[in-house]
Amino acid sequence: MFKVPNLRHLRAISEVVKTGSISKASETVFLSQPAITQAISKLEKSLNCELFERASDGMTPTDQGEVFSERIDRALEAISQGIADSLKQANGQRKSNVQRYLYNITTTQLKALIAVSNGGSFTEASRILEVSQSSVYRAAKDLEDILSITIFEKSSNGIQISKAGGILVIASKLAFIEINQGIEEIELLEENYKSTITVGCLPLARTCLLPKR
């Protein structure tokens, strides 16, 4: 769930695929050309593959770059829709401002949101993410400040997510799944595919449905 690169870097990769140019992508995502070049190089190293073929006249996506870009676009659309629906739930705000919010939200903030939702507290979220509690709290607070809505509410049992926040949780989880699916598709193209199958069942049924090995 949490193996997700920087959102702005992902947007940059998507724009390079669309425009075939780092300079043009730089104008759209508001990152310098060296920053985009470094982000692509870092991600390629992490994925152990090339996402682009470099040439004097621009950048052409490889097969891996194409499939990953499609997943990135789906992920960004899911987050955009989640933001729009969250704002509508909280204060009736229209979708016209979504892109402005999207450019400021980070992967770290969405990870914190999901972790607090799953764990029910900042303490448990910090354990899930393996970071300090103050880091989780800061990311959560920054997300609320960006959207100007209440997402995290105190309760007798810890921290609960508001209705508006719950919408963004679902959208963020879907977006993260899209990115991880893209990574798996790259691994499949690289013939280095590893996957995890999750099976849900009732406690008393699992001994009948699942093999020991």
GROMACS .gro file of C-alpha atoms in nm:
model
  213
    1MET     CA    1   0.000   0.000   0.000
    2PHE     CA    2   0.273   0.248   0.089
    3LYS     CA    3   0.528   0.185  -0.188
    4VAL     CA    4   0.428   0.506  -0.367
    5PRO     CA    5   0.671   0.766  -0.509
    6ASN     CA    6   0.642   1.143  -0.473
    7LEU     CA    7   0.316   1.265  -0.634
    8ARG     CA    8   0.477   1.562  -0.805
    9HIS     CA    9   0.741   1.336  -0.956
   10LEU     CA   10   0.468   1.104  -1.081
   11ARG     CA   11   0.289   1.398  -1.242
   12ALA     CA   12   0.616   1.498  -1.406
   13ILE     CA   13   0.658   1.151  -1.558
   14SER     CA   14   0.303   1.162  -1.691
   15GLU     CA   15   0.365   1.502  -1.851
   16VAL     CA   16   0.694   1.390  -2.009
   17VAL     CA   17   0.509   1.097  -2.165
   18LYS     CA   18   0.239   1.330  -2.301
   19THR     CA   19   0.470   1.606  -2.427
   20GLY     CA   20   0.783   1.407  -2.509
   21SER     CA   21   0.987   1.681  -2.346
   22ILE     CA   22   1.127   1.749  -2.001
   23SER     CA   23   1.127   2.125  -2.066
   24LYS     CA   24   0.756   2.127  -2.153
   25ALA     CA   25   0.674   1.906  -1.854
   26SER     CA   26   0.869   2.146  -1.634
   27GLU     CA   27   0.635   2.431  -1.726
   28THR     CA   28   0.329   2.225  -1.634
   29VAL     CA   29   0.432   2.068  -1.304
   30PHE     CA   30   0.638   2.364  -1.181
   31LEU     CA   31   0.957   2.166  -1.129
   32SER     CA   32   1.296   2.253  -1.273
   33GLN     CA   33   1.430   2.045  -1.560
   34PRO     CA   34   1.717   1.906  -1.347
   35ALA     CA   35   1.465   1.809  -1.077
   36ILE     CA   36   1.253   1.617  -1.328
   37THR     CA   37   1.559   1.450  -1.479
   38GLN     CA   38   1.676   1.346  -1.135
   39ALA     CA   39   1.328   1.221  -1.038
   40ILE     CA   40   1.303   1.006  -1.350
   41SER     CA   41   1.653   0.866  -1.298
   42LYS     CA   42   1.581   0.788  -0.934
   43LEU     CA   43   1.254   0.614  -1.015
   44GLU     CA   44   1.410   0.415  -1.299
   45LYS     CA   45   1.680   0.297  -1.060
   46SER     CA   46   1.418   0.202  -0.802
   47LEU     CA   47   1.213   0.011  -1.060
   48ASN     CA   48   1.525  -0.135  -1.223
   49CYS     CA   49   1.410  -0.042  -1.573
   50GLU     CA   50   1.411   0.243  -1.823
   51LEU     CA   51   1.090   0.443  -1.854
   52PHE     CA   52   1.213   0.656  -2.145
   53GLU     CA   53   1.439   0.636  -2.447
   54ARG     CA   54   1.652   0.951  -2.465
   55ALA     CA   55   1.719   1.120  -2.796
   56SER     CA   56   1.832   1.463  -2.916
   57ASP     CA   57   1.476   1.550  -3.020
   58GLY     CA   58   1.306   1.448  -2.696
   59MET     CA   59   1.195   1.160  -2.473
   60THR     CA   60   1.001   0.858  -2.595
   61PRO     CA   61   0.838   0.630  -2.335
   62THR     CA   62   0.932   0.264  -2.332
   63ASP     CA   63   0.664  -0.001  -2.293
   64GLN     CA   64   0.725   0.019  -1.919
   65GLY     CA   65   0.689   0.397  -1.929
   66GLU     CA   66   0.361   0.373  -2.120
   67VAL     CA   67   0.192   0.131  -1.881
   68PHE     CA   68   0.319   0.317  -1.575
   69SER     CA   69   0.199   0.650  -1.713
   70GLU     CA   70  -0.150   0.509  -1.763
   71ARG     CA   71  -0.158   0.399  -1.399
   72ILE     CA   72  -0.029   0.738  -1.286
   73ASP     CA   73  -0.308   0.915  -1.474
   74ARG     CA   74  -0.569   0.689  -1.316
   75ALA     CA   75  -0.420   0.749  -0.972
   76LEU     CA   76  -0.418   1.127  -1.016
   77GLU     CA   77  -0.776   1.120  -1.141
   78ALA     CA   78  -0.881   0.919  -0.836
   79ILE     CA   79  -0.717   1.170  -0.602
   80SER     CA   80  -0.865   1.465  -0.792
   81GLN     CA   81  -1.213   1.316  -0.768
   82GLY     CA   82  -1.156   1.239  -0.401
   83ILE     CA   83  -1.057   1.600  -0.333
   84ALA     CA   84  -1.360   1.731  -0.521
   85ASP     CA   85  -1.599   1.501  -0.336
   86SER     CA   86  -1.438   1.579   0.002
   87LEU     CA   87  -1.472   1.953  -0.051
   88LYS     CA   88  -1.830   1.911  -0.163
   89GLN     CA   89  -1.909   1.701   0.144
   90ALA     CA   90  -1.744   1.953   0.377
   91ASN     CA   91  -1.859   2.285   0.242
   92GLY     CA   92  -2.018   2.250  -0.099
   93GLN     CA   93  -1.710   2.375  -0.282
   94ARG     CA   94  -1.708   2.308  -0.655
   95LYS     CA   95  -1.453   2.107  -0.852
   96SER     CA   96  -1.298   2.411  -1.027
   97ASN     CA   97  -1.031   2.448  -0.758
   98VAL     CA   98  -0.925   2.084  -0.742
   99GLN     CA   99  -0.605   2.116  -0.944
  100ARG     CA  100  -0.473   2.384  -0.712
  101TYR     CA  101  -0.514   2.150  -0.417
  102LEU     CA  102  -0.371   1.855  -0.607
  103TYR     CA  103  -0.046   2.038  -0.677
  104ASN     CA  104   0.009   2.098  -0.303
  105ILE     CA  105  -0.086   1.759  -0.160
  106THR     CA  106   0.199   1.514  -0.108
  107THR     CA  107   0.231   1.138  -0.094
  108THR     CA  108   0.346   1.167   0.268
  109GLN     CA  109   0.023   1.343   0.364
  110LEU     CA  110  -0.195   1.081   0.197
  111LYS     CA  111   0.004   0.802   0.362
  112ALA     CA  112  -0.057   0.966   0.699
  113LEU     CA  113  -0.428   0.996   0.621
  114ILE     CA  114  -0.459   0.627   0.537
  115ALA     CA  115  -0.248   0.517   0.834
  116VAL     CA  116  -0.452   0.722   1.084
  117SER     CA  117  -0.772   0.588   0.928
  118ASN     CA  118  -0.646   0.230   0.962
  119GLY     CA  119  -0.488   0.272   1.304
  120GLY     CA  120  -0.735   0.502   1.474
  121SER     CA  121  -0.464   0.717   1.632
  122PHE     CA  122  -0.148   0.907   1.549
  123THR     CA  123   0.049   0.668   1.767
  124GLU     CA  124  -0.068   0.362   1.577
  125ALA     CA  125  -0.026   0.542   1.246
  126SER     CA  126   0.337   0.618   1.331
  127ARG     CA  127   0.392   0.248   1.404
  128ILE     CA  128   0.234   0.150   1.072
  129LEU     CA  129   0.447   0.397   0.878
  130GLU     CA  130   0.758   0.343   1.093
  131VAL     CA  131   0.808   0.717   1.144
  132SER     CA  132   0.779   0.945   1.445
  133GLN     CA  133   0.437   1.043   1.578
  134SER     CA  134   0.521   1.411   1.530
  135SER     CA  135   0.589   1.347   1.159
  136VAL     CA  136   0.249   1.185   1.116
  137TYR     CA  137   0.076   1.464   1.305
  138ARG     CA  138   0.252   1.731   1.101
  139ALA     CA  139   0.159   1.564   0.771
  140ALA     CA  140  -0.202   1.527   0.886
  141LYS     CA  141  -0.222   1.890   0.994
  142ASP     CA  142  -0.068   2.009   0.667
  143LEU     CA  143  -0.331   1.814   0.471
  144GLU     CA  144  -0.611   1.979   0.668
  145ASP     CA  145  -0.454   2.322   0.617
  146ILE     CA  146  -0.424   2.272   0.240
  147LEU     CA  147  -0.787   2.166   0.200
  148SER     CA  148  -0.919   2.397   0.475
  149ILE     CA  149  -1.156   2.128   0.603
  150THR     CA  150  -1.173   1.911   0.913
  151ILE     CA  151  -1.040   1.563   0.841
  152PHE     CA  152  -0.920   1.433   1.180
  153GLU     CA  153  -1.163   1.446   1.473
  154LYS     CA  154  -1.088   1.355   1.834
  155SER     CA  155  -1.307   1.089   1.991
  156SER     CA  156  -1.318   0.890   2.315
  157ASN     CA  157  -1.142   0.605   2.133
  158GLY     CA  158  -0.871   0.815   1.969
  159ILE     CA  159  -0.887   0.985   1.629
  160GLN     CA  160  -1.166   0.930   1.381
  161ILE     CA  161  -1.187   1.048   1.022
  162SER     CA  162  -1.460   1.292   0.925
  163LYS     CA  163  -1.706   1.211   0.648
  164ALA     CA  164  -1.517   1.439   0.411
  165GLY     CA  165  -1.188   1.278   0.515
  166GLY     CA  166  -1.332   0.930   0.465
  167ILE     CA  167  -1.404   1.011   0.102
  168LEU     CA  168  -1.042   1.112   0.051
  169VAL     CA  169  -0.922   0.798   0.230
  170ILE     CA  170  -1.103   0.576  -0.020
  171ALA     CA  171  -0.975   0.780  -0.314
  172SER     CA  172  -0.617   0.771  -0.183
  173LYS     CA  173  -0.626   0.396  -0.131
  174LEU     CA  174  -0.753   0.350  -0.487
  175ALA     CA  175  -0.478   0.578  -0.619
  176PHE     CA  176  -0.208   0.389  -0.429
  177ILE     CA  177  -0.341   0.060  -0.563
  178GLU     CA  178  -0.318   0.200  -0.917
  179ILE     CA  179   0.047   0.297  -0.865
  180ASN     CA  180   0.136  -0.039  -0.714
  181GLN     CA  181  -0.042  -0.215  -1.000
  182GLY     CA  182   0.171  -0.011  -1.238
  183ILE     CA  183   0.485  -0.125  -1.057
  184GLU     CA  184   0.369  -0.487  -1.081
  185GLU     CA  185   0.302  -0.446  -1.453
  186ILE     CA  186   0.654  -0.314  -1.501
  187GLU     CA  187   0.791  -0.615  -1.313
  188LEU     CA  188   0.586  -0.840  -1.539
  189LEU     CA  189   0.731  -0.676  -1.850
  190GLU     CA  190   1.077  -0.714  -1.697
  191GLU     CA  191   1.004  -1.084  -1.626
  192ASN     CA  192   1.066  -1.013  -1.260
  193TYR     CA  193   0.708  -1.042  -1.144
  194LYS     CA  194   0.620  -1.097  -0.780
  195SER     CA  195   0.270  -1.055  -0.646
  196THR     CA  196   0.072  -1.097  -0.327
  197ILE     CA  197  -0.270  -1.260  -0.319
  198THR     CA  198  -0.494  -1.152  -0.031
  199VAL     CA  199  -0.783  -1.382   0.056
  200GLY     CA  200  -1.053  -1.274   0.300
  201CYS     CA  201  -1.268  -1.522   0.489
  202LEU     CA  202  -1.431  -1.579   0.826
  203PRO     CA  203  -1.202  -1.713   1.103
  204LEU     CA  204  -1.378  -2.051   1.127
  205ALA     CA  205  -1.373  -2.100   0.749
  206ARG     CA  206  -1.006  -2.036   0.684
  207THR     CA  207  -0.888  -2.385   0.781
  208CYS     CA  208  -1.121  -2.531   0.519
  209LEU     CA  209  -1.049  -2.284   0.240
  210LEU     CA  210  -0.677  -2.223   0.269
  211PRO     CA  211  -0.398  -2.481   0.236
  212LYS     CA  212  -0.134  -2.505   0.506
  213ARG     CA  213   0.142  -2.421   0.254
   0.00000   0.00000   0.00000
